[in-house]
CSV table of C-alpha atoms and ligand atoms in Angstrom, one decimal:
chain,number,residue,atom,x,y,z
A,22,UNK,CA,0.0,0.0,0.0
A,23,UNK,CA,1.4,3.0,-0.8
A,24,UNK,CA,0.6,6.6,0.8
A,25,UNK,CA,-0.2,9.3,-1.1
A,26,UNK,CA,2.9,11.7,-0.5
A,27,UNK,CA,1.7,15.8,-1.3
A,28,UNK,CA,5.1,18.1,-0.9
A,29,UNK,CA,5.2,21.4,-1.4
A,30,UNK,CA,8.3,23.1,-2.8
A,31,UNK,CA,9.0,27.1,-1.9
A,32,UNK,CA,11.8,27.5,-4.2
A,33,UNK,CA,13.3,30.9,-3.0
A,34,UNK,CA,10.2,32.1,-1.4
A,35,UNK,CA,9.7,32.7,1.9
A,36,UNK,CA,11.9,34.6,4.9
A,37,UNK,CA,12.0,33.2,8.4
A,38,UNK,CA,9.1,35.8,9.2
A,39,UNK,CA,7.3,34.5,6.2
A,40,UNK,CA,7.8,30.7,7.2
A,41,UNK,CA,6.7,31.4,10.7
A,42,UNK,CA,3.0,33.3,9.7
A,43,UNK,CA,2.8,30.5,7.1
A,44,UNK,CA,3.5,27.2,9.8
A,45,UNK,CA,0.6,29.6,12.1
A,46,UNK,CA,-1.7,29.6,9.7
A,47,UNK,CA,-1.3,26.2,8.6
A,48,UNK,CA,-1.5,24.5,11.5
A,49,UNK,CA,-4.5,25.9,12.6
A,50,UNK,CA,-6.1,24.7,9.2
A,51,UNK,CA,-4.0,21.6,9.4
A,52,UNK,CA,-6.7,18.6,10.5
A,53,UNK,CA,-4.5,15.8,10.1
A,54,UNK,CA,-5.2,13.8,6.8
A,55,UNK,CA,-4.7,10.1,5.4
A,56,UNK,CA,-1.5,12.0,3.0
A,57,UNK,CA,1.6,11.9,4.2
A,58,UNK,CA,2.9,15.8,3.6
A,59,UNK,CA,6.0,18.0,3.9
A,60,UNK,CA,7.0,21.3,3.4
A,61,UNK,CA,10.2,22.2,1.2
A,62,UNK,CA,11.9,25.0,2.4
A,63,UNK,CA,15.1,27.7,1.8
A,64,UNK,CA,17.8,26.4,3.9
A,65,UNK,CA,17.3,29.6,6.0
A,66,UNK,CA,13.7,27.9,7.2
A,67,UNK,CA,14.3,24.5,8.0
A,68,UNK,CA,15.4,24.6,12.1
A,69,UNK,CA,12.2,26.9,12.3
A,70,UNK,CA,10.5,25.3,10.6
A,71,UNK,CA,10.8,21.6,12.5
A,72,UNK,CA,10.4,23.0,15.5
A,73,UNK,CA,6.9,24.8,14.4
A,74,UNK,CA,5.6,21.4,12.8
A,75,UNK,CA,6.8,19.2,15.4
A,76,UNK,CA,4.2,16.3,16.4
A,77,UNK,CA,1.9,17.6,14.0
A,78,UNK,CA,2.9,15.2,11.0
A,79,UNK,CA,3.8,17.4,8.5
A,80,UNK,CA,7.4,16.8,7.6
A,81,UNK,CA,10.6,18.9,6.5
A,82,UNK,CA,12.5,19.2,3.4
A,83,UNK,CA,15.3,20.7,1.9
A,84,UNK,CA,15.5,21.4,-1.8
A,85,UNK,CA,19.4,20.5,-2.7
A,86,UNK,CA,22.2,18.9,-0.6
A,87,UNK,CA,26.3,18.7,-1.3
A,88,UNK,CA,27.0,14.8,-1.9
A,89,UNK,CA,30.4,15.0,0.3
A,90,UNK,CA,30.6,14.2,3.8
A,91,UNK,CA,32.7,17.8,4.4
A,92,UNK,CA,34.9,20.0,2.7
A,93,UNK,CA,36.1,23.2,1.1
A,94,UNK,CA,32.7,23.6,-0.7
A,95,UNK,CA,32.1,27.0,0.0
A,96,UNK,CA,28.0,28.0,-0.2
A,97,UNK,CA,27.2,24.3,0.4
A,98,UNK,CA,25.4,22.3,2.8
A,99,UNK,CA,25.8,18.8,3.9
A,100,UNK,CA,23.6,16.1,4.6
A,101,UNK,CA,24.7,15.4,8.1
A,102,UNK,CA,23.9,19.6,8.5
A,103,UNK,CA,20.9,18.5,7.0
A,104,UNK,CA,20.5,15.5,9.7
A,105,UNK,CA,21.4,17.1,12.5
A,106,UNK,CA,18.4,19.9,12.5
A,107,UNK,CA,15.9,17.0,11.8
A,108,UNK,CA,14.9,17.3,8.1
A,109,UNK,CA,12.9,14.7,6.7
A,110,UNK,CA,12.9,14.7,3.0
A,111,UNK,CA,15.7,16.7,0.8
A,112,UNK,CA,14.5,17.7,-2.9
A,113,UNK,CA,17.6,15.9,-5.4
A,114,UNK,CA,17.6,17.2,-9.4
A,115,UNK,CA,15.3,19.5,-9.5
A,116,UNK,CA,14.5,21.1,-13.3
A,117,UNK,CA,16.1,24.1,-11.7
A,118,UNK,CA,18.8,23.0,-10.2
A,119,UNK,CA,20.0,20.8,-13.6
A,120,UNK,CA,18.9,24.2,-15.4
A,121,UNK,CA,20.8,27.3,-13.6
A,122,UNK,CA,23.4,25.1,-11.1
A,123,UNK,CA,24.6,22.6,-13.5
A,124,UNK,CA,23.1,19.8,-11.8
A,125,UNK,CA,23.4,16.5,-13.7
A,126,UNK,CA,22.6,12.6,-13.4
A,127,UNK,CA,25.6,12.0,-12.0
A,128,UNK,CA,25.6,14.7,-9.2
A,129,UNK,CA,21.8,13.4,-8.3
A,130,UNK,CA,23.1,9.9,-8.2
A,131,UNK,CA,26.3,11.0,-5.8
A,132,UNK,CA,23.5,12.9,-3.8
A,133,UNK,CA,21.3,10.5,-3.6
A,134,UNK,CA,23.6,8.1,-2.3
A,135,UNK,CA,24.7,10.4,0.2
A,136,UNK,CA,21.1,11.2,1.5
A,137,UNK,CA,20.7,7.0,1.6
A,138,UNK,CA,23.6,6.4,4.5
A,139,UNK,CA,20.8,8.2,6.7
A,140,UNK,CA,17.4,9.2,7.5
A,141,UNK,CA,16.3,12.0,5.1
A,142,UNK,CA,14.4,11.0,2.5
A,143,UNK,CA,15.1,12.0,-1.2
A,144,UNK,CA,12.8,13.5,-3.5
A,145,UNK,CA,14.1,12.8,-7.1
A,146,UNK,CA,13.0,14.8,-9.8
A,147,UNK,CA,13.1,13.9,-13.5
A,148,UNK,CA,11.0,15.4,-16.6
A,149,UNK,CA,11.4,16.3,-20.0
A,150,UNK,CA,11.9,19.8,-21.6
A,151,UNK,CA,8.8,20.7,-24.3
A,152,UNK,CA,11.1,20.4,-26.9
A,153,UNK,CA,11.9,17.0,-26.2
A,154,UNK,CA,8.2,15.9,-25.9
A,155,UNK,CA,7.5,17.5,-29.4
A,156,UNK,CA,10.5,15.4,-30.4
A,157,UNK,CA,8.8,12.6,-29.4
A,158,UNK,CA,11.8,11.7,-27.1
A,159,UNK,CA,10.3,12.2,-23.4
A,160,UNK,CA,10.3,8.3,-22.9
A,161,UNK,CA,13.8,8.0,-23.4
A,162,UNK,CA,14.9,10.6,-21.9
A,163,UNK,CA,13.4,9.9,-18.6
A,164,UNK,CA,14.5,6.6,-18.4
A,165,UNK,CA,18.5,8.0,-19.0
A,166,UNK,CA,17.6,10.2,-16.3
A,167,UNK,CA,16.2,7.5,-13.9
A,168,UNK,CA,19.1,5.1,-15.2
A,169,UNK,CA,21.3,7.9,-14.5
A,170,UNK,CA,20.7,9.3,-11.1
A,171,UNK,CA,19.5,5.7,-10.0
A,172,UNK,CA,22.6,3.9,-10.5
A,173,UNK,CA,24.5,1.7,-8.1
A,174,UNK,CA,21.8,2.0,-5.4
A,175,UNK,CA,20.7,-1.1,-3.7
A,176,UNK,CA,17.1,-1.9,-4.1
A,177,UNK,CA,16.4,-2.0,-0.5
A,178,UNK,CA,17.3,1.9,-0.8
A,179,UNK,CA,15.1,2.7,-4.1
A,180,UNK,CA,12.1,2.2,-1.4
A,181,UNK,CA,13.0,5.4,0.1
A,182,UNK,CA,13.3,7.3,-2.3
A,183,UNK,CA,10.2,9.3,-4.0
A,184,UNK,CA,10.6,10.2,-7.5
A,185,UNK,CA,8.5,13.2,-8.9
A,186,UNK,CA,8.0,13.6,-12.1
A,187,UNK,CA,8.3,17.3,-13.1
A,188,UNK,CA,7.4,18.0,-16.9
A,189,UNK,CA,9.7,21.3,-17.3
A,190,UNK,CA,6.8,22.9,-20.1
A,191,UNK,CA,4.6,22.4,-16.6
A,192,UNK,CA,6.3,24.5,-13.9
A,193,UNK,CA,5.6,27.4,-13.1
A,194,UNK,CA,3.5,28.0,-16.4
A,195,UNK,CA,0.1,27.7,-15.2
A,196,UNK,CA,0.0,25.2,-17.6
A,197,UNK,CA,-0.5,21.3,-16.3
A,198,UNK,CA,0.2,18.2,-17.9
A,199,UNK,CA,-3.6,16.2,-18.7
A,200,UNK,CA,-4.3,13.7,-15.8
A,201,UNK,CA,-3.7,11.7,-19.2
A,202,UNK,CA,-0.3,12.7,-19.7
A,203,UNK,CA,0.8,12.6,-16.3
A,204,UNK,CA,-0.3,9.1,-15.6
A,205,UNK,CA,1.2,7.6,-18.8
A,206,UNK,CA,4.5,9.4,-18.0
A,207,UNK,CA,4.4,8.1,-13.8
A,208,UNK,CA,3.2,4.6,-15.3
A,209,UNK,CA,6.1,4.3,-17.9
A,210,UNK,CA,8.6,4.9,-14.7
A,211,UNK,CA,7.4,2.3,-12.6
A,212,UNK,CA,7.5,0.2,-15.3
A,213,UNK,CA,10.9,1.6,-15.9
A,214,UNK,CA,11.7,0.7,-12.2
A,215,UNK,CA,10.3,-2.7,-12.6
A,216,UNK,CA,13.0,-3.4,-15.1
A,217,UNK,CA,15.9,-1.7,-13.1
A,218,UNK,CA,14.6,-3.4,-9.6
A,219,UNK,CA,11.9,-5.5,-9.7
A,220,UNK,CA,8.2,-5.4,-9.1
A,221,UNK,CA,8.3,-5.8,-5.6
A,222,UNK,CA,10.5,-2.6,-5.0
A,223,UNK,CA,9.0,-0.8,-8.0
A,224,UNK,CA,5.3,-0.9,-6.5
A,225,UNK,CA,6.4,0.6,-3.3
A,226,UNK,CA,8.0,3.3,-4.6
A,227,UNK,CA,6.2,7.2,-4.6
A,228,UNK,CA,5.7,8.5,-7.8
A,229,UNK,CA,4.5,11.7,-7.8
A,230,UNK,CA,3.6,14.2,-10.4
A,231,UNK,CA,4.3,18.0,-10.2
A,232,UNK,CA,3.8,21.3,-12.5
A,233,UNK,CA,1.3,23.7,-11.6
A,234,UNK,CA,-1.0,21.6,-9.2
A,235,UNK,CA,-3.4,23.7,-7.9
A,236,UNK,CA,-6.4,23.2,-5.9
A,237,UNK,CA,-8.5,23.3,-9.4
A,238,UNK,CA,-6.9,20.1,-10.6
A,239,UNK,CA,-5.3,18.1,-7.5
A,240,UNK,CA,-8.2,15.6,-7.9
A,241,UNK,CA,-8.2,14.7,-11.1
A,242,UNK,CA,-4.0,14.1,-10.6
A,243,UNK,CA,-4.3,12.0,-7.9
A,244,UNK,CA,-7.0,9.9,-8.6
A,245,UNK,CA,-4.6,8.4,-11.2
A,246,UNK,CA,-3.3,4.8,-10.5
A,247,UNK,CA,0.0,5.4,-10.9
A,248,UNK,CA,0.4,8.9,-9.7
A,249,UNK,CA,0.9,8.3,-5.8
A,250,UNK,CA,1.4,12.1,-5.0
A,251,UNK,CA,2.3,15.7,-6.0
A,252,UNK,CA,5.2,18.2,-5.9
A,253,UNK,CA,3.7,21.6,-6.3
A,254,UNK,CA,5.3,25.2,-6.1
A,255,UNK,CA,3.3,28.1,-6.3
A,256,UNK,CA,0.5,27.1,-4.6
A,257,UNK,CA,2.4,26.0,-1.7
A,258,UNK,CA,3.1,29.2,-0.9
A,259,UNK,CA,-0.3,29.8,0.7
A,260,UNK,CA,-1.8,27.7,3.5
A,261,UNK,CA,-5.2,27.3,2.3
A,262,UNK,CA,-4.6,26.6,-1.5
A,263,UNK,CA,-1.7,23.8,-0.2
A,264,UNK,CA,-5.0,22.9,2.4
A,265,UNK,CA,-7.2,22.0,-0.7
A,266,UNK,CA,-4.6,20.5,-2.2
A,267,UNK,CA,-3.9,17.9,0.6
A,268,UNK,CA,-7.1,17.5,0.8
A,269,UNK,CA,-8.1,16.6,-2.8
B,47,LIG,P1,4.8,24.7,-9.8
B,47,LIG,O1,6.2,24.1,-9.5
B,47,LIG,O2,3.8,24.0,-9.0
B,47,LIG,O3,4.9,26.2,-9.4
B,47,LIG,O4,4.6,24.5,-11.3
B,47,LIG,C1,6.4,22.8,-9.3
B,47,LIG,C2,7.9,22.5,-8.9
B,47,LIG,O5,8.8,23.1,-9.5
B,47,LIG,O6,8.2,21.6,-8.1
């Protein structure tokens, strides 16, 4: 049985003073609900905002993470930083990230295996640019991505992680993929997984979609087999759409 997993992601939105009036108002909406959710915040955010959502369920993320234990990485952050505040989940190749930092498959698959000596959970990303859907090549691109990032990990680890899959033409354009398009995309990596690890692993794993989710279309997303969950930016940002949301 898998849990539905709704995460929202913040980007670089939000001060400390804007993470705290958003954990208040939240909370007070915040009912408790059969999804499993977290919040993905700036780095700035996270010990605030653990301590604000402590014993209430909702979980902590971060949206990148250095793959070494230590070192002269100047602006970086480390897991065991990441472990030692309490953070839950930690975002790995986002669109972004591979877009303006230079992230690639192999940096996602160093992170990820970094994030897998511990606790935090990772939230991999994959998804194809609009030109390479037109193409017709956003099958095989995914599945370099997911061969890619997912290589050398053990298959008792693939469990943990969540993969969300992040159409780049979808984020932040207002513009969502079809239920349609969504599902075959999520189905087509699980089958994907099936043939890297197996069916037993592959059903367990989270597959989420994200790209402008809003509270207009959550339902339709994740009544979809295969879509187990959602990653979703800009309407995360306010405590009542994200409410709707998680409560599809
Ligand atoms: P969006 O972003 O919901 O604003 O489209 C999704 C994401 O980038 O995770």
């Amino acid at each position: 049985m898998r849990i539905p997993f709704i995460a929202g992601n913040w980007k670089m939105f939000k001060t400390k003073a804007e993470a705290k009036a958003f954990a208040e108002e939240f909370a007070a909406l915040y009912q408790g609900t059969d999804v499993r959710t977290a919040i993905c915040a700036p780095f700035t955010d996270l010990e605030l905002l653990v301590e604000l959502f402590r014993g209430t369920g909702i979980g902590v993320g971060a949206q990148n993470v250095h793959f070494a234990e230590e070192g002269a990485y100047t602006g970086e952050v480390s897991v065991k930083m990441l472990e030692e505040i309490g953070v839950d989940y930690c975002i790995v190749g986002h669109s972004e990230r591979r877009q303006y930092f230079a992230e690639t498959d192999e940096t996602v698959n160093l992170k990820l295996k970094k994030l897998l000596e511990g606790p935090i959970r990772p939230i991999m990303c994959v998804g194809e640019s609009l030109e390479q859907r037109d193409a017709g090549v956003l099958f095989d691109f995914v599945k370099g991505q997911l061969e890619g990032g997912l290589a050398d990990i053990a298959p008792e680890d693939i469990k943990k992680i969540v993969i969300a899959y992040e159409p780049i033409w979808a984020i932040g354009t207002g513009r969502t993929a079809t239920p349609e398009q969504a599902e075959e995309m999520c189905a087509f990596i699980r089958a994907t997984l099936i043939d890297m690890f197996g069916e037993e692993v592959a059903d367990e794993v989270i597959i989420q979609y994200g790209g402008s989710v809003k509270p207009a279309n959550a339902t339709d997303i994740m009544n979809q087999d295969e879509i187990d969950g959602a990653l979703v930016g800009g309407a995360s940002l306010k405590a009542p759409d994200f409410m709707q949301i998680i409560d599809f």
